[in-house]
DNA sequence: ACCTGAACACCGTTCAAGT
DNA sequence: ACCTGAACACCGTTCAAGT
């Protein structure tokens, strides 16, 4: 209703799509709803984006652009720790992203940029070329996997919450009998309020970075 | 056309849904197509499954049921290594699964069963309760994250392959100038045929398991 | 050049009706 | 009890037509 004069651009389409997905989940993002949000008809979007797949490609690369790349000169462990935290933060701001990153053949410029920086950081630290590939692979798998698990904790459709709670109770019934370790450990430590996801994330990230340091040729 | 007498059961609906998703991706799985595959109308499915969300819940728990749970008594590292490999194998057989596991509040029985076994294995190894939670969290994040990256490598729609190849070339153009480390490392080691995903997976899994062993109280 | 109305071939799901 | 036909409210995308 307000600024109806501002013209449609690819940038504006992508930014608005991200806002919609952040708010309503990727399930709640349709070309038609996005168009309405932009004060336009659905078909107008196709002048700025080839199709919905390309729309998601663009959205995902914007998420990658929010990640701080590690510097190559300094303390490589600190740099990669910072990059890990920055990645998790971006994926937490855009919880739909991690589930859509897989299977889409193409890689955006921002994606390539941060991976290039990570490789440069590891090579600068003294890792061999094959070891650098492996070292990046473990870190990325861990970071994306952790983000994925975290999304799993916060159900994105609050409408399902009652169903979830009910199912939880059914599970609990069986758990008491069949899953003693889950009852003991999860009941005792995870279910208590204030479970600290950032601390949990850093435990794993530091575990991996320290283990990688031990694989460094010299020292 | 052949066996039209066999009655619809939840089991048969879920198994067929998995077969369809394995073959055509989760995008290619609709209630209507699944019904056709079963020689039935779409609405008949709703007698065995509450809705599509519940269908996916059931499918995912069948994937979990294909994972070998670790034993509690033996060599904990070997057991958890085996469980990691078994999980990766299941997620490779059903590439759609890892992208659908997130965000769905509910957890099936097979899911709970294998997590209970992992916890039992770690507790049996001598880890404290909070450490057991952390140790399972790193492993799961790594395993699911690795599976996610692997799906990313194999584009699930072979129709897009030409587009992917074309985009790859565009990327390469820019890479030569802007992403020197990617060109050096990925060009030299990853792009060469025969990149061994299982070896890469085990590098990270063993790195994590060895690092966890160092955190064990006694030894 | 940029936007759109109408249309096509799909979706998930409900509901009243059939056997 | 189990299955279905017709209908509703949605999808992504194409295409010829408007400005």
XYZ file of C-alpha atoms (C1' of nucleotides) in Angstrom:
476
model
C 0.000 0.000 0.000
C 2.722 2.555 0.841
C 5.623 2.813 -1.650
C 4.081 1.387 -4.808
C 6.440 3.283 -7.104
C 9.676 1.439 -6.208
C 10.462 -0.824 -9.173
C 10.979 -4.561 -8.986
C 14.601 -5.674 -9.058
C 16.179 -9.092 -8.574
C 17.695 -7.814 -5.339
C 14.326 -6.699 -3.989
C 12.668 -9.956 -5.042
C 15.347 -12.026 -3.273
C 15.361 -9.924 -0.088
C 11.593 -10.092 0.200
C 11.605 -13.832 -0.474
C 14.089 -14.292 2.383
C 11.916 -12.220 4.692
C 8.877 -14.338 3.819
C 10.797 -17.612 4.315
C 12.252 -16.407 7.626
C 8.774 -15.602 8.855
C 6.600 -18.356 7.415
C 9.093 -21.106 6.511
C 9.996 -22.268 3.045
C 6.663 -24.102 2.850
C 4.959 -20.758 3.197
C 6.872 -19.198 0.313
C 5.040 -19.380 -2.995
C 5.527 -17.290 -6.095
C 2.011 -15.970 -5.675
C 2.413 -14.984 -2.011
C 5.790 -13.419 -2.732
C 4.242 -11.383 -5.531
C 1.441 -10.186 -3.258
C 4.039 -9.180 -0.682
C 5.707 -7.100 -3.407
C 2.420 -5.560 -4.568
C 2.651 -7.241 -7.946
C 1.232 -10.213 -9.856
C 2.999 -13.596 -9.692
C 4.007 -13.570 -13.337
C 6.008 -10.379 -12.955
C 8.551 -12.260 -10.856
C 9.608 -14.271 -13.880
C 11.186 -11.163 -15.356
C 13.750 -11.131 -12.552
C 14.164 -14.806 -11.746
C 14.043 -17.766 -14.131
C 11.897 -19.944 -11.876
C 11.415 -20.940 -8.244
C 14.591 -23.024 -8.216
C 16.624 -20.002 -9.309
C 14.839 -17.923 -6.693
C 16.047 -20.311 -3.980
C 19.561 -20.360 -5.464
C 19.677 -16.588 -5.130
C 18.241 -16.594 -1.616
C 20.774 -19.168 -0.455
C 23.714 -17.234 -1.824
C 22.561 -14.180 0.110
C 22.660 -16.314 3.259
C 26.240 -17.310 2.389
C 27.092 -13.646 1.920
C 26.235 -13.056 5.596
C 29.054 -15.345 6.754
C 32.352 -13.747 7.811
C 35.157 -15.386 5.832
C 38.257 -16.373 7.824
C 41.424 -14.347 7.257
C 44.461 -16.150 5.910
C 47.284 -14.519 7.867
C 46.379 -14.830 11.553
C 45.627 -17.564 14.083
C 44.000 -20.187 11.860
C 42.115 -21.890 14.697
C 40.613 -18.631 15.915
C 39.718 -17.628 12.369
C 37.962 -20.917 11.642
C 36.229 -20.852 14.998
C 34.869 -17.430 14.131
C 33.763 -18.608 10.720
C 31.974 -21.570 12.282
C 30.111 -19.344 14.716
C 29.284 -16.904 11.950
C 27.900 -19.718 9.779
C 25.757 -21.081 12.586
C 24.438 -17.589 13.303
C 23.457 -17.085 9.652
C 21.727 -20.468 9.507
C 19.897 -19.640 12.716
C 18.658 -16.350 11.280
C 17.406 -18.244 8.206
C 16.316 -21.655 9.506
C 14.858 -22.707 6.153
C 18.251 -22.432 4.435
C 20.073 -25.524 5.674
C 17.310 -27.844 4.489
C 17.342 -26.304 1.000
C 21.102 -26.237 0.437
C 21.333 -29.845 -0.633
C 20.754 -31.255 -4.080
C 20.905 -28.022 -6.052
C 23.938 -28.532 -8.333
C 24.789 -24.860 -8.631
C 26.941 -22.839 -6.230
C 26.682 -19.087 -5.875
C 29.541 -16.608 -5.751
C 29.250 -15.940 -2.004
C 29.356 -19.689 -1.376
C 32.529 -20.030 -3.441
C 34.045 -16.980 -1.772
C 33.793 -18.311 1.755
C 35.006 -21.774 0.764
C 37.972 -20.214 -0.988
C 38.763 -18.299 2.199
C 38.537 -21.424 4.350
C 40.878 -23.279 2.023
C 43.288 -20.347 2.019
C 43.255 -20.277 5.808
C 44.039 -23.992 6.077
C 46.745 -23.900 3.418
C 48.267 -20.900 5.196
C 48.299 -22.894 8.429
C 50.534 -25.490 6.793
C 48.155 -28.279 5.864
C 48.898 -30.274 2.712
C 46.478 -29.991 -0.189
C 44.646 -33.303 0.371
C 44.595 -32.653 4.113
C 43.115 -29.205 3.492
C 40.215 -30.758 1.579
C 39.567 -33.213 4.388
C 39.860 -30.542 7.064
C 37.291 -28.340 5.344
C 34.997 -31.302 4.773
C 34.832 -32.286 8.465
C 34.181 -28.752 9.569
C 31.453 -28.112 7.012
C 29.731 -31.417 7.678
C 29.736 -30.684 11.396
C 28.532 -27.091 11.075
C 25.676 -27.829 8.653
C 24.738 -30.976 10.554
C 24.581 -29.076 13.813
C 22.424 -26.393 12.211
C 20.145 -29.109 10.858
C 19.688 -30.683 14.295
C 18.996 -27.307 15.789
C 16.193 -26.617 13.326
C 14.810 -29.994 14.330
C 14.439 -28.748 17.895
C 12.354 -25.677 17.030
C 9.298 -26.899 15.124
C 8.815 -24.301 12.403
C 5.053 -24.638 12.307
C 3.791 -23.540 15.708
C 0.395 -24.904 14.692
C 1.750 -28.436 15.156
C 2.801 -27.707 18.691
C -0.144 -29.459 20.351
C 0.329 -32.533 18.179
C 4.032 -32.542 19.012
C 3.374 -32.307 22.709
C 0.849 -35.142 22.544
C 3.204 -37.356 20.577
C 5.963 -36.498 23.048
C 3.812 -37.965 25.808
C 3.171 -41.151 23.849
C 6.905 -41.429 23.237
C 7.561 -40.920 26.907
C 5.243 -43.765 27.824
C 7.286 -46.159 25.717
C 10.580 -44.554 26.682
C 10.222 -45.381 30.330
C 10.112 -49.056 29.421
C 12.215 -49.363 26.277
C 14.700 -46.504 26.208
C 16.375 -46.360 29.611
C 19.428 -44.383 28.502
C 17.355 -41.731 26.788
C 15.284 -41.297 29.925
C 18.383 -41.091 32.076
C 20.512 -38.783 29.958
C 18.054 -36.678 28.021
C 15.649 -36.392 30.910
C 18.478 -35.371 33.191
C 20.486 -33.002 31.057
C 18.861 -31.933 27.799
C 15.295 -31.430 28.941
C 16.333 -29.102 31.741
C 15.709 -25.523 30.719
C 18.625 -23.504 29.479
C 20.396 -26.197 27.496
C 23.109 -24.115 25.861
C 23.259 -24.693 22.107
C 26.211 -22.370 21.571
C 28.302 -24.158 24.192
C 27.312 -27.492 22.689
C 28.271 -26.238 19.226
C 31.659 -24.989 20.405
C 32.422 -28.253 22.202
C 32.275 -30.062 18.872
C 33.911 -27.345 16.795
C 36.861 -27.022 19.176
C 37.143 -30.798 19.416
C 37.526 -30.929 15.637
C 39.892 -27.947 15.370
C 42.140 -29.287 18.143
C 42.214 -32.715 16.530
C 43.127 -31.132 13.199
C 45.955 -29.214 14.846
C 47.430 -32.523 15.986
C 47.515 -33.631 12.329
C 49.604 -30.616 11.332
C 52.999 -31.699 9.891
C 55.342 -29.586 12.032
C 55.014 -28.936 15.817
C -2.237 -54.233 -13.260
C -0.949 -57.462 -11.713
C -1.840 -58.104 -8.027
C -4.854 -55.900 -7.525
C -6.240 -57.975 -4.651
C -3.564 -57.236 -2.032
C -5.155 -54.832 0.476
C -3.785 -51.452 1.415
C -1.935 -51.347 4.727
C 0.073 -48.578 6.379
C 3.192 -50.697 5.888
C 2.553 -51.077 2.166
C 1.770 -47.381 1.772
C 5.023 -46.389 3.515
C 7.190 -48.898 1.629
C 5.805 -47.781 -1.706
C 6.225 -44.120 -0.772
C 9.899 -44.781 0.011
C 10.361 -46.545 -3.312
C 8.827 -43.590 -5.141
C 10.968 -41.059 -3.235
C 14.133 -43.116 -3.790
C 13.447 -43.147 -7.490
C 11.983 -39.725 -8.220
C 13.020 -37.611 -5.239
C 10.747 -36.223 -2.560
C 9.608 -33.558 -5.027
C 8.245 -36.348 -7.189
C 6.224 -37.880 -4.378
C 2.623 -36.718 -4.282
C -0.370 -38.342 -2.664
C -1.913 -38.724 -6.080
C 1.119 -40.351 -7.706
C 1.597 -42.629 -4.711
C -2.016 -43.708 -4.967
C -1.647 -44.469 -8.667
C 1.450 -46.521 -7.883
C -0.694 -48.524 -5.439
C -3.548 -48.923 -7.927
C -5.899 -46.853 -5.794
C -7.367 -43.343 -5.581
C -5.547 -40.622 -3.636
C -8.212 -40.343 -0.963
C -7.867 -43.974 0.051
C -4.429 -43.197 1.492
C -6.026 -41.070 4.193
C -7.412 -44.227 5.808
C -3.882 -45.365 6.593
C -2.026 -42.094 7.108
C -3.342 -38.869 8.638
C -1.789 -36.574 6.023
C 1.376 -36.074 4.000
C 3.365 -34.947 7.032
C 2.516 -38.181 8.835
C 3.416 -40.099 5.698
C 6.908 -38.572 5.775
C 7.200 -39.236 9.514
C 6.535 -42.900 8.856
C 8.912 -43.059 5.904
C 11.720 -41.476 7.904
C 11.323 -43.878 10.792
C 11.675 -46.776 8.367
C 14.984 -45.264 7.242
C 16.082 -45.136 10.895
C 15.082 -48.777 11.278
C 17.697 -49.688 8.652
C 20.553 -48.438 10.848
C 22.498 -51.006 12.902
C 22.468 -49.866 16.536
C 25.790 -50.062 18.381
C 26.177 -52.764 21.049
C 26.843 -51.636 24.605
C 29.330 -54.241 25.791
C 32.171 -54.294 23.264
C 34.732 -51.894 21.811
C 32.813 -48.604 21.903
C 34.859 -46.930 19.180
C 34.385 -49.836 16.774
C 30.676 -49.974 17.595
C 30.144 -46.281 16.969
C 32.238 -46.397 13.815
C 29.991 -49.153 12.541
C 26.894 -47.224 13.464
C 28.210 -44.165 11.630
C 28.893 -46.161 8.480
C 25.507 -47.847 8.743
C 23.783 -44.459 9.076
C 25.595 -43.029 6.076
C 24.706 -46.103 4.034
C 21.006 -45.749 4.914
C 21.022 -42.049 4.034
C 22.749 -42.853 0.762
C 20.093 -45.433 -0.110
C 17.402 -42.819 0.606
C 18.935 -39.485 -0.418
C 15.690 -37.579 0.148
C 15.650 -38.462 3.850
C 18.346 -36.200 5.295
C 16.712 -33.074 3.867
C 13.340 -34.013 5.371
C 14.503 -34.971 8.851
C 14.657 -31.426 10.113
C 11.818 -29.416 11.558
C 9.337 -32.214 12.156
C 8.866 -32.160 15.954
C 8.005 -35.824 16.259
C 10.462 -38.703 16.611
C 9.635 -42.262 15.625
C 10.367 -45.397 17.615
C 13.265 -46.539 15.423
C 14.850 -43.108 15.801
C 14.566 -43.308 19.593
C 15.859 -46.871 19.591
C 19.123 -46.094 17.842
C 19.724 -42.961 19.910
C 19.139 -44.958 23.066
C 21.699 -47.493 21.877
C 24.285 -44.791 21.115
C 23.811 -43.291 24.564
C 24.099 -46.717 26.176
C 27.297 -47.370 24.270
C 28.870 -44.087 25.389
C 27.762 -44.476 29.011
C 29.159 -48.013 28.963
C 32.472 -46.624 27.719
C 32.742 -44.492 30.841
C 31.642 -41.050 29.685
C 29.794 -38.867 32.182
C 26.178 -38.015 31.499
C 26.729 -34.484 30.177
C 29.740 -35.677 28.177
C 27.634 -38.459 26.678
C 25.118 -35.914 25.401
C 27.904 -33.842 23.836
C 29.610 -36.886 22.353
C 26.418 -38.028 20.655
C 25.689 -34.500 19.445
C 29.054 -34.107 17.633
C 28.767 -37.480 15.985
C 25.192 -36.956 14.803
C 25.894 -33.465 13.518
C 28.886 -34.748 11.585
C 27.117 -37.788 10.141
C 23.979 -35.960 8.997
C 26.022 -33.013 7.752
C 28.256 -35.295 5.720
C 25.232 -37.021 4.228
C 23.769 -33.621 3.371
C 26.929 -32.535 1.541
C 27.032 -35.801 -0.313
C 23.498 -35.363 -1.636
C 24.637 -31.926 -2.767
C 27.236 -33.553 -5.010
C 24.804 -35.794 -6.877
C 22.142 -33.551 -8.429
C 18.910 -35.482 -7.916
C 17.287 -34.216 -11.095
C 19.437 -35.480 -13.935
C 17.434 -33.177 -16.188
C 19.296 -30.216 -14.696
C 22.631 -31.718 -15.574
C 23.235 -29.576 -18.633
C 22.337 -26.423 -16.724
C 24.644 -27.470 -13.909
C 27.519 -28.099 -16.289
C 26.978 -24.736 -17.954
C 26.869 -22.922 -14.620
C 29.988 -24.799 -13.573
C 31.794 -23.272 -16.533
C 30.633 -19.781 -15.647
C 31.838 -20.364 -12.106
C 35.155 -21.605 -13.423
C 35.646 -18.432 -15.404
C 35.381 -16.355 -12.243
C 37.227 -18.898 -10.138
C 40.414 -18.564 -12.103
C 40.547 -14.913 -11.154
C 38.849 -14.694 -7.765
C 39.150 -18.056 -6.054
C 42.761 -19.182 -6.321
C 42.637 -21.693 -3.469
C 39.532 -23.396 -4.848
C 41.214 -23.747 -8.212
C 44.385 -25.111 -6.651
C 42.878 -27.528 -4.154
C 39.564 -28.557 -5.639
C 40.912 -28.653 -9.165
C 43.838 -30.747 -8.060
C 42.278 -33.200 -5.666
C 38.486 -33.254 -5.629
C 37.768 -32.982 -9.342
C 40.000 -35.902 -10.211
C 37.913 -38.989 -10.745
C 37.660 -41.491 -7.944
C 37.386 -39.070 -5.033
C 36.613 -41.503 -2.236
C 33.616 -40.418 -0.181
C 33.844 -43.317 2.255
C 37.493 -42.583 3.033
C 36.639 -38.902 3.455
C 33.771 -39.818 5.786
C 35.937 -42.095 7.896
C 38.674 -39.481 8.180
C 36.257 -37.188 9.990
C 34.473 -39.879 11.972
C 37.726 -41.348 13.286
C 39.058 -37.865 14.004
C 36.027 -37.253 16.199
C 36.049 -40.671 17.894
C 39.781 -40.437 18.668
C 39.345 -36.944 20.077
C 36.456 -38.162 22.243
C 38.620 -41.005 23.544
C 41.121 -38.424 24.766
C 38.306 -36.835 26.816
C 37.581 -40.110 28.598
C 38.187 -39.729 32.391
C 40.336 -42.815 33.013
C 42.768 -44.374 30.531
C 11.006 -3.135 -21.387
C 8.069 -4.332 -18.001
C 3.822 -5.997 -16.259
C -0.652 -8.870 -16.447
C -5.235 -11.964 -17.270
C -6.489 -16.125 -18.455
C -5.391 -20.692 -18.751
C -3.041 -25.394 -17.997
C -1.662 -29.078 -15.422
C -0.897 -29.990 -11.236
C -1.128 -30.088 -5.667
C -3.241 -31.652 -0.442
C -7.387 -32.321 1.739
C -12.637 -32.561 2.948
C -16.996 -34.493 2.610
C -20.861 -36.868 1.350
C -21.766 -40.895 -0.960
C -21.153 -45.532 -2.380
C -19.973 -50.919 -1.455
C -14.811 -50.926 7.328
C -12.860 -49.534 3.363
C -12.816 -47.049 -0.867
C -14.219 -43.101 -4.140
C -16.180 -38.829 -7.150
C -16.612 -34.332 -7.018
C -15.175 -30.229 -5.207
C -12.241 -26.503 -2.847
C -8.431 -23.792 -2.351
C -4.237 -23.780 -3.605
C 0.413 -24.490 -6.523
C 4.371 -23.240 -10.675
C 4.561 -21.850 -15.185
C 3.310 -20.432 -20.219
C 1.609 -17.375 -23.476
C -0.578 -13.930 -25.818
C -1.866 -9.496 -24.842
C -1.584 -5.036 -22.897
C 1.169 -0.358 -21.552
